[in-house]
Coordinates of C-alpha atoms and ligand atoms in Angstrom, one line a residue:
M1 CA -0.4 0.0 -0.1
L2 CA 1.6 3.2 -0.9
G3 CA 1.8 5.6 2.1
T4 CA 0.1 8.9 2.0
F5 CA 2.0 11.8 -0.2
T6 CA 1.9 15.3 -1.7
Y7 CA 3.9 15.9 -4.9
H8 CA 4.4 18.8 -6.7
N9 CA 7.0 19.4 -8.9
P10 CA 7.5 23.4 -10.5
T11 CA 10.5 23.0 -13.3
K12 CA 8.9 23.9 -16.5
L13 CA 10.5 21.5 -18.7
Y14 CA 11.8 22.0 -22.7
F15 CA 12.3 18.7 -24.7
G16 CA 13.5 17.7 -27.4
A17 CA 16.4 19.7 -30.3
E18 CA 14.6 22.5 -30.5
A19 CA 14.2 23.0 -27.0
L20 CA 16.7 25.6 -26.4
N21 CA 14.0 28.2 -28.2
G22 CA 12.4 28.2 -25.0
L23 CA 14.8 30.4 -23.3
N24 CA 13.3 33.0 -25.4
E25 CA 10.2 32.3 -23.2
E26 CA 11.6 31.9 -19.7
L27 CA 14.1 35.1 -20.3
P28 CA 11.7 38.0 -20.2
K29 CA 10.6 36.5 -16.5
Y30 CA 13.6 37.3 -14.7
G31 CA 15.0 40.9 -14.1
K32 CA 18.7 42.4 -16.6
T33 CA 21.6 40.4 -14.5
V34 CA 22.2 36.6 -15.4
Q35 CA 24.9 34.5 -13.8
L36 CA 26.2 32.4 -16.5
I37 CA 27.1 28.8 -14.9
Y38 CA 29.2 26.5 -16.6
G39 CA 32.3 23.4 -16.2
G40 CA 35.3 23.2 -17.7
G41 CA 34.6 24.2 -20.9
S42 CA 32.6 21.7 -22.9
I43 CA 30.0 24.1 -23.9
K44 CA 32.2 25.9 -25.8
R45 CA 33.8 23.6 -28.0
N46 CA 30.7 21.9 -28.9
G47 CA 29.1 25.5 -29.9
V48 CA 26.3 25.4 -26.1
Y49 CA 28.2 27.9 -24.8
D50 CA 28.1 30.2 -28.6
A51 CA 23.8 29.7 -29.1
V52 CA 23.2 30.3 -25.3
V53 CA 24.8 33.9 -25.2
K54 CA 22.8 34.9 -28.1
L55 CA 20.1 34.1 -26.7
L56 CA 20.5 36.4 -23.7
A57 CA 22.0 39.1 -26.0
D58 CA 18.6 38.9 -27.8
N59 CA 16.7 38.8 -24.8
G60 CA 18.7 42.0 -23.5
K61 CA 19.9 40.0 -20.8
T62 CA 23.9 41.4 -18.7
V63 CA 26.1 38.3 -18.4
V64 CA 28.1 37.5 -15.3
E65 CA 30.4 34.6 -16.2
D66 CA 31.1 31.9 -13.2
G67 CA 33.2 29.5 -15.2
G68 CA 34.6 26.5 -13.7
V69 CA 32.5 24.6 -12.1
M70 CA 34.3 21.3 -11.4
P71 CA 32.4 18.0 -11.0
N72 CA 31.9 17.1 -8.3
P73 CA 31.4 20.9 -6.7
T74 CA 33.1 22.1 -3.9
T75 CA 32.8 24.4 -0.9
E76 CA 35.8 26.7 -1.6
K77 CA 33.7 27.4 -5.5
L78 CA 30.5 27.7 -3.5
R79 CA 31.5 30.8 -1.6
E80 CA 33.2 32.0 -4.7
G81 CA 30.4 31.3 -6.7
V82 CA 27.9 33.1 -3.9
R83 CA 30.5 36.3 -3.7
I84 CA 30.2 36.8 -7.9
A85 CA 25.7 36.4 -7.0
R86 CA 26.1 39.3 -4.4
E87 CA 28.2 41.5 -6.2
H88 CA 26.1 41.9 -9.7
H89 CA 23.0 41.5 -7.8
V90 CA 22.4 39.1 -9.9
D91 CA 18.2 37.9 -10.9
L92 CA 19.3 34.8 -12.6
L93 CA 21.2 31.6 -12.7
L94 CA 21.3 29.6 -15.7
A95 CA 23.3 27.0 -15.1
V96 CA 24.7 25.0 -18.8
G97 CA 26.7 21.5 -17.8
G98 CA 25.6 18.6 -16.1
G99 CA 24.3 17.9 -13.4
S100 CA 27.6 19.9 -10.9
C101 CA 26.7 23.3 -13.0
C102 CA 23.4 22.6 -11.8
D103 CA 23.6 21.1 -8.5
Y104 CA 26.3 24.3 -7.8
A105 CA 23.6 27.2 -8.7
K106 CA 21.3 26.0 -6.1
A107 CA 23.9 25.3 -4.5
V108 CA 24.4 29.6 -5.0
S109 CA 20.7 30.2 -5.3
V110 CA 19.6 29.5 -1.0
S111 CA 23.4 31.3 0.0
V112 CA 23.5 34.7 -1.6
H113 CA 20.9 36.1 0.7
E114 CA 22.9 33.5 3.6
P115 CA 24.5 35.4 6.3
E116 CA 25.8 32.0 7.6
D117 CA 27.9 29.7 6.2
P118 CA 26.0 27.6 3.4
W119 CA 28.4 24.9 4.0
E120 CA 27.4 24.6 7.5
K121 CA 23.9 25.7 7.8
F122 CA 22.5 23.8 4.4
F123 CA 24.9 20.7 4.4
V124 CA 25.9 20.1 7.7
R125 CA 23.0 21.0 10.0
Y126 CA 20.9 19.9 6.8
E127 CA 18.6 23.2 7.7
D128 CA 15.8 25.0 5.1
P129 CA 16.3 28.8 3.8
E130 CA 14.6 31.0 5.4
H131 CA 16.0 34.0 3.3
E132 CA 15.1 34.7 -0.3
I133 CA 15.9 32.2 -3.5
V134 CA 17.9 33.6 -6.8
P135 CA 15.7 31.5 -9.0
V136 CA 17.8 28.7 -11.0
G137 CA 17.3 27.7 -14.5
C138 CA 19.3 24.9 -16.4
V139 CA 20.5 24.1 -19.7
L140 CA 21.3 20.4 -19.5
T141 CA 24.2 19.0 -21.6
M142 CA 24.5 16.0 -19.6
A143 CA 22.0 13.0 -18.5
G144 CA 22.4 11.2 -15.2
T145 CA 21.9 13.5 -12.5
G146 CA 18.5 14.4 -12.7
S147 CA 19.2 18.0 -11.0
E148 CA 17.6 19.9 -13.8
M149 CA 13.9 18.7 -12.0
N150 CA 14.8 17.9 -8.3
G151 CA 15.7 20.4 -5.4
G152 CA 18.7 18.3 -5.2
S153 CA 22.5 19.7 -4.1
V154 CA 25.2 17.8 -4.5
I155 CA 28.4 19.4 -2.4
T156 CA 32.3 18.2 -1.9
N157 CA 34.0 19.6 1.2
H158 CA 37.6 18.0 0.8
A159 CA 39.2 19.8 4.0
A160 CA 36.5 17.6 5.3
K161 CA 36.9 14.7 3.6
M162 CA 33.2 15.2 3.2
K163 CA 30.4 15.0 0.2
I164 CA 26.9 15.8 1.3
G165 CA 23.7 15.9 -0.6
K166 CA 20.8 18.6 0.0
V167 CA 17.6 17.7 -0.8
F168 CA 16.3 21.6 -0.4
D169 CA 11.9 21.4 -1.2
E170 CA 10.6 22.2 -4.4
R171 CA 11.5 26.8 -4.1
V172 CA 14.8 25.8 -5.1
N173 CA 14.2 23.6 -8.0
P174 CA 15.1 25.0 -11.2
K175 CA 12.3 27.3 -12.7
F176 CA 13.0 26.0 -16.5
S177 CA 15.0 23.0 -17.6
I178 CA 16.3 22.9 -21.3
L179 CA 16.3 19.1 -22.4
N180 CA 18.2 18.6 -25.4
P181 CA 19.2 15.4 -26.6
T182 CA 22.1 16.3 -29.0
F183 CA 23.4 18.5 -26.5
T184 CA 24.9 15.2 -24.7
Y185 CA 26.4 13.8 -27.6
S186 CA 29.5 15.1 -27.4
L187 CA 29.6 13.5 -23.6
P188 CA 32.6 11.2 -24.3
M189 CA 31.7 7.6 -23.5
R190 CA 33.1 8.0 -19.8
Q191 CA 30.1 10.2 -18.6
T192 CA 27.6 8.8 -20.8
V193 CA 27.7 5.8 -18.6
A194 CA 28.3 7.0 -16.1
G195 CA 25.6 9.1 -15.9
V196 CA 23.7 5.9 -17.5
Y197 CA 24.0 3.9 -13.9
D198 CA 23.6 7.2 -12.0
I199 CA 20.0 7.4 -13.8
F200 CA 20.0 3.3 -13.0
N201 CA 20.8 3.3 -9.5
H202 CA 18.7 6.2 -8.7
I203 CA 15.5 4.1 -9.7
C204 CA 17.3 1.5 -7.5
E205 CA 17.5 3.3 -4.2
Q206 CA 14.1 4.3 -4.3
Y207 CA 13.1 0.6 -6.3
F208 CA 14.4 -1.9 -3.5
S209 CA 12.2 -1.1 -0.6
G210 CA 8.4 -2.8 1.0
T211 CA 6.9 -5.7 -0.1
D212 CA 3.5 -4.8 -2.3
E213 CA 2.9 -4.7 -4.7
N214 CA 2.6 -0.9 -6.4
V215 CA 2.4 2.3 -9.2
S216 CA 5.1 3.6 -8.3
D217 CA 7.3 0.0 -8.3
A218 CA 5.8 -0.8 -12.2
L219 CA 6.9 3.1 -12.8
S220 CA 10.4 2.0 -12.1
E221 CA 10.7 -1.6 -13.7
A222 CA 9.9 0.2 -16.8
L223 CA 12.9 3.0 -16.7
M224 CA 14.7 0.6 -15.5
R225 CA 13.8 -1.3 -19.3
E226 CA 14.5 1.9 -21.2
V227 CA 17.8 3.1 -19.7
V228 CA 19.3 -0.6 -20.0
R229 CA 18.1 -1.0 -23.8
A230 CA 19.0 2.7 -25.1
S231 CA 22.6 2.0 -23.1
R232 CA 23.2 -0.5 -25.4
I233 CA 22.0 1.6 -28.3
V234 CA 23.9 4.0 -27.2
I235 CA 27.2 3.0 -26.7
R236 CA 27.6 1.6 -30.3
D237 CA 25.7 4.6 -31.6
P238 CA 26.4 7.8 -30.2
E239 CA 24.7 10.1 -31.7
N240 CA 21.0 8.4 -31.7
Y241 CA 19.0 10.3 -31.1
E242 CA 16.7 8.2 -30.2
A243 CA 17.9 6.5 -27.5
R244 CA 19.9 9.9 -26.3
S245 CA 16.2 11.3 -26.0
D246 CA 15.1 7.7 -23.7
I247 CA 18.2 8.5 -21.0
M248 CA 17.6 11.8 -20.7
W249 CA 13.9 11.3 -20.8
A250 CA 14.9 8.8 -18.3
A251 CA 17.1 10.7 -16.3
T252 CA 14.8 13.4 -15.3
W253 CA 11.7 10.7 -14.2
A254 CA 14.5 8.7 -12.4
L255 CA 15.0 11.3 -9.5
N256 CA 12.2 14.0 -9.9
N257 CA 10.3 12.2 -6.6
L258 CA 7.9 10.7 -8.8
I259 CA 8.5 7.2 -8.7
G260 CA 9.2 7.3 -5.1
C261 CA 5.7 9.0 -4.3
G262 CA 4.3 6.6 -0.9
K263 CA 7.1 4.7 -0.3
T264 CA 10.2 4.8 2.1
E265 CA 13.4 5.4 -0.4
D266 CA 17.3 3.6 0.1
W267 CA 19.6 6.1 -0.8
M268 CA 22.5 3.6 0.7
V269 CA 24.3 2.8 -2.0
H270 CA 23.9 6.7 -2.9
M271 CA 25.8 7.4 0.6
L272 CA 28.2 4.6 0.3
G273 CA 28.9 6.4 -3.6
Q274 CA 29.5 9.7 -1.9
A275 CA 32.1 9.1 0.5
L276 CA 33.9 7.2 -1.8
G277 CA 33.1 10.7 -3.8
A278 CA 34.8 12.3 -0.6
Y279 CA 37.7 10.4 -0.7
T280 CA 38.3 10.4 -4.4
D281 CA 37.1 12.5 -6.0
A282 CA 36.0 10.1 -8.4
T283 CA 33.3 10.1 -11.4
H284 CA 29.3 10.4 -9.6
G285 CA 28.3 7.2 -11.5
F286 CA 30.9 5.1 -11.6
T287 CA 31.7 5.3 -7.6
L288 CA 27.8 4.2 -7.5
A289 CA 28.5 1.0 -9.8
A290 CA 31.9 0.2 -7.2
V291 CA 29.9 -0.1 -4.1
S292 CA 27.3 -1.5 -5.7
L293 CA 27.2 -5.3 -6.2
P294 CA 29.0 -6.1 -2.5
Y295 CA 26.0 -3.6 -1.2
Y296 CA 23.1 -5.3 -3.1
R297 CA 24.0 -9.0 -2.6
L298 CA 24.8 -8.5 1.1
V299 CA 21.1 -6.8 1.9
M300 CA 19.3 -9.7 -0.4
P301 CA 18.4 -12.4 1.8
Y302 CA 16.6 -8.6 3.8
G303 CA 14.3 -8.5 1.2
L304 CA 14.8 -11.6 -1.5
E305 CA 10.8 -10.9 -2.9
K306 CA 11.8 -7.6 -4.3
F307 CA 15.1 -9.2 -5.5
V308 CA 14.0 -11.8 -7.7
R309 CA 10.8 -10.0 -8.4
F310 CA 13.8 -7.0 -10.1
A311 CA 15.6 -10.3 -12.0
K312 CA 12.5 -11.3 -13.6
A313 CA 10.4 -7.7 -14.6
V314 CA 14.2 -6.1 -15.7
W315 CA 16.1 -9.2 -16.8
N316 CA 14.2 -11.4 -17.9
I317 CA 15.1 -14.0 -15.9
D318 CA 13.1 -17.7 -16.0
P319 CA 12.5 -18.6 -12.8
A320 CA 12.2 -22.7 -14.1
G321 CA 13.7 -24.8 -11.3
K322 CA 15.5 -22.3 -9.7
T323 CA 14.9 -21.2 -5.6
D324 CA 13.7 -18.1 -4.8
A325 CA 17.5 -17.1 -4.1
Q326 CA 18.9 -17.9 -7.3
I327 CA 16.3 -16.2 -9.3
A328 CA 17.4 -13.2 -7.1
E329 CA 21.5 -13.7 -7.8
A330 CA 20.9 -14.4 -11.2
G331 CA 19.2 -10.8 -11.5
L332 CA 21.9 -9.2 -10.0
C333 CA 24.6 -11.2 -12.4
A334 CA 22.5 -10.0 -15.3
M335 CA 22.8 -6.2 -13.6
H336 CA 26.6 -7.1 -13.4
A337 CA 26.6 -7.9 -16.9
W338 CA 25.2 -5.1 -18.2
M339 CA 27.8 -3.1 -16.1
Q340 CA 30.5 -4.8 -18.0
E341 CA 29.1 -4.5 -21.7
I342 CA 28.6 -0.8 -21.8
G343 CA 31.8 -0.2 -19.1
V344 CA 30.9 0.7 -15.2
A345 CA 31.8 -1.7 -13.6
C346 CA 34.5 -1.1 -11.7
T347 CA 37.0 -1.1 -8.5
M348 CA 36.5 1.2 -5.7
R349 CA 40.5 0.6 -6.5
D350 CA 40.1 1.9 -10.0
L351 CA 38.8 5.3 -8.5
G352 CA 42.4 5.6 -6.8
A353 CA 41.0 4.5 -3.0
T354 CA 43.1 2.6 -1.4
E355 CA 43.0 -0.1 1.5
D356 CA 44.0 2.4 4.3
M357 CA 41.5 4.4 3.6
I358 CA 38.8 2.3 4.2
E359 CA 38.3 2.7 7.7
G360 CA 37.8 7.0 6.7
I361 CA 35.5 6.2 3.8
A362 CA 33.2 3.9 6.8
D363 CA 33.4 6.9 8.4
A364 CA 32.1 9.7 5.7
T365 CA 29.3 7.0 5.1
I366 CA 25.8 8.0 6.1
L367 CA 23.8 5.6 7.6
M368 CA 20.0 5.1 7.0
D369 CA 17.3 2.8 7.7
S370 CA 15.3 2.8 5.4
G371 CA 15.4 0.2 3.0
Y372 CA 16.1 -3.5 3.3
H373 CA 18.1 -3.6 6.3
A374 CA 19.9 -1.1 8.2
L375 CA 24.1 -1.7 8.2
T376 CA 26.5 -2.2 10.7
R377 CA 29.8 -0.2 10.9
E378 CA 31.1 -3.6 10.0
E379 CA 28.4 -4.5 7.5
V380 CA 30.0 -1.2 5.7
I381 CA 34.1 -2.1 5.9
Q382 CA 33.1 -5.2 4.6
I383 CA 31.0 -4.1 1.5
L384 CA 33.9 -1.3 1.0
K385 CA 36.2 -4.2 1.3
E386 CA 35.0 -6.7 -1.3
S387 CA 34.3 -3.0 -3.6
L388 CA 38.1 -2.6 -3.4
Ligands
NZQ401 O1 32.8 20.5 -17.4 P1 32.4 20.7 -18.2 O2 34.2 21.0 -19.0 O3 31.1 20.8 -18.6 O4 33.0 18.8 -18.4 C1 31.9 18.1 -17.8 C2 32.5 17.2 -16.8 O5 33.6 16.9 -17.3 C3 31.3 16.9 -19.1 N1 30.4 17.3 -20.0 C4 28.6 17.7 -19.5 N2 28.1 17.8 -20.8 C5 28.9 17.7 -21.6 C6 30.7 17.6 -20.8 N3 31.4 17.1 -21.9 C7 31.4 16.8 -23.3 N4 30.4 17.4 -24.1 C8 29.0 17.5 -22.7 N5 27.8 17.6 -23.6 O6 30.9 15.9 -18.5 C9 31.8 15.8 -16.5 C10 30.8 15.0 -15.4 O7 29.7 16.4 -16.0 P2 29.2 16.9 -14.2 O8 28.1 18.1 -14.1 O9 29.8 16.9 -13.4 O10 28.6 15.5 -13.8 P3 27.5 14.9 -13.7 O11 25.7 15.7 -14.7 O12 27.1 13.5 -13.0 O13 27.1 15.3 -12.1 C11 27.3 15.0 -11.0 C12 27.4 15.7 -10.0 O14 26.1 15.7 -9.3 C13 26.1 15.3 -7.9 C14 27.1 14.1 -7.5 O15 26.8 13.4 -6.8 C15 28.4 14.7 -8.5 O16 28.7 16.2 -7.4 N6 24.6 15.0 -8.2 C16 23.5 14.7 -7.8 C17 22.1 15.3 -8.0 C18 21.1 15.7 -7.9 N7 20.9 16.7 -7.4 O17 19.2 15.5 -7.5 C19 21.7 13.4 -7.1 C20 23.2 12.5 -8.1 O18 23.0 11.3 -7.5 C21 24.1 13.2 -7.8 O19 24.7 12.3 -6.4
ZN402 ZN1 23.5 9.4 -7.9

């Protein structure tokens, strides 16, 4: 039975090969000064920067540049972004890039009028914003995080060796997001598949809880099948519009709060992955891939029924002649084979982790208790050792 919930997602989406024209509808709604947020330069190489800057000029905007947002944006960069926004009294934060740019824009948006240190207030104490929030818009160039239609923002504090995601309420969602699948053609394949696994795991995090039959889980199964199908096309044919658009659309629905409606959620793979990310600064999707199998094998006996359903519904495992445990294990093996096929299967060591980091990564792992099994510290260590 689904629990009680309220669902409201205020982000307006423009999807398709001409989606960028949506800026002509959106930009007039905001004041003159736009902070243009982007990453390390991919948008200058693939033409997206020029197209966005032209539309900003056509709409009479003054552009304040804020480039150099790194993958896994840091507290230092956040403080710089806040300083820029304050100095220029910006009216809109326009993030052009992947989840890192979009997450960063949201963190800046809640911090501009916040007198306290944003890391302490929002990410350590997990408080909500009480002051004016500067609106955020997003032009997405990488499919994965779902940041384009949610209130999540993940910030890394290297000094504290912590990577923390704060899920803000819908006031912090982007006001609009532009989703043009062709903008993802220029992604290196490694980033594409990291995004694919991130999408898949977001769905798993919301799927692996509860024992009832429900619509949210049925939606999740359909999304997982589509992500797997489209990923197999995109690794062979990176400019396949259909596959790129299916991946982009699935990413949005995988983490815009819909498929978690009425359910408890797990999120333990993300907690392990984020702690690993704090130590290695590795690409988010790969950090999840490194810890997934040992984690799911450990919790499988506690949620066996759902793992059996996952094996049959997502991986088409034939149950004939198998025990439930064998069906569930066959499902995880099929998932692992797919991860190998698309090139995301990896170990923590592949990402730069070493044995002496395990205790620290375990300390940085936030323990959740809403999946099938609340991990003990010893179990966290066991998973990390098996993932190494
Ligand atoms: O910096 P540039 O030059 O733009 O290059 C980026 C970056 O190196 C590149 N890239 C992006 N679009 C491209 C492109 N390169 C060529 N062509 C394009 N079209 O890809 C690299 C990775 O980009 P990034 O934005 O870091 O990737 P992603 O979208 O995976 O975002 C990762 C961040 O989002 C957080 C992660 O923890 C991580 O910090 N997450 C945010 C979530 C949320 N808001 O709900 C949930 C997720 O679980 C995740 O934790
Ligand atoms: Zn993720």
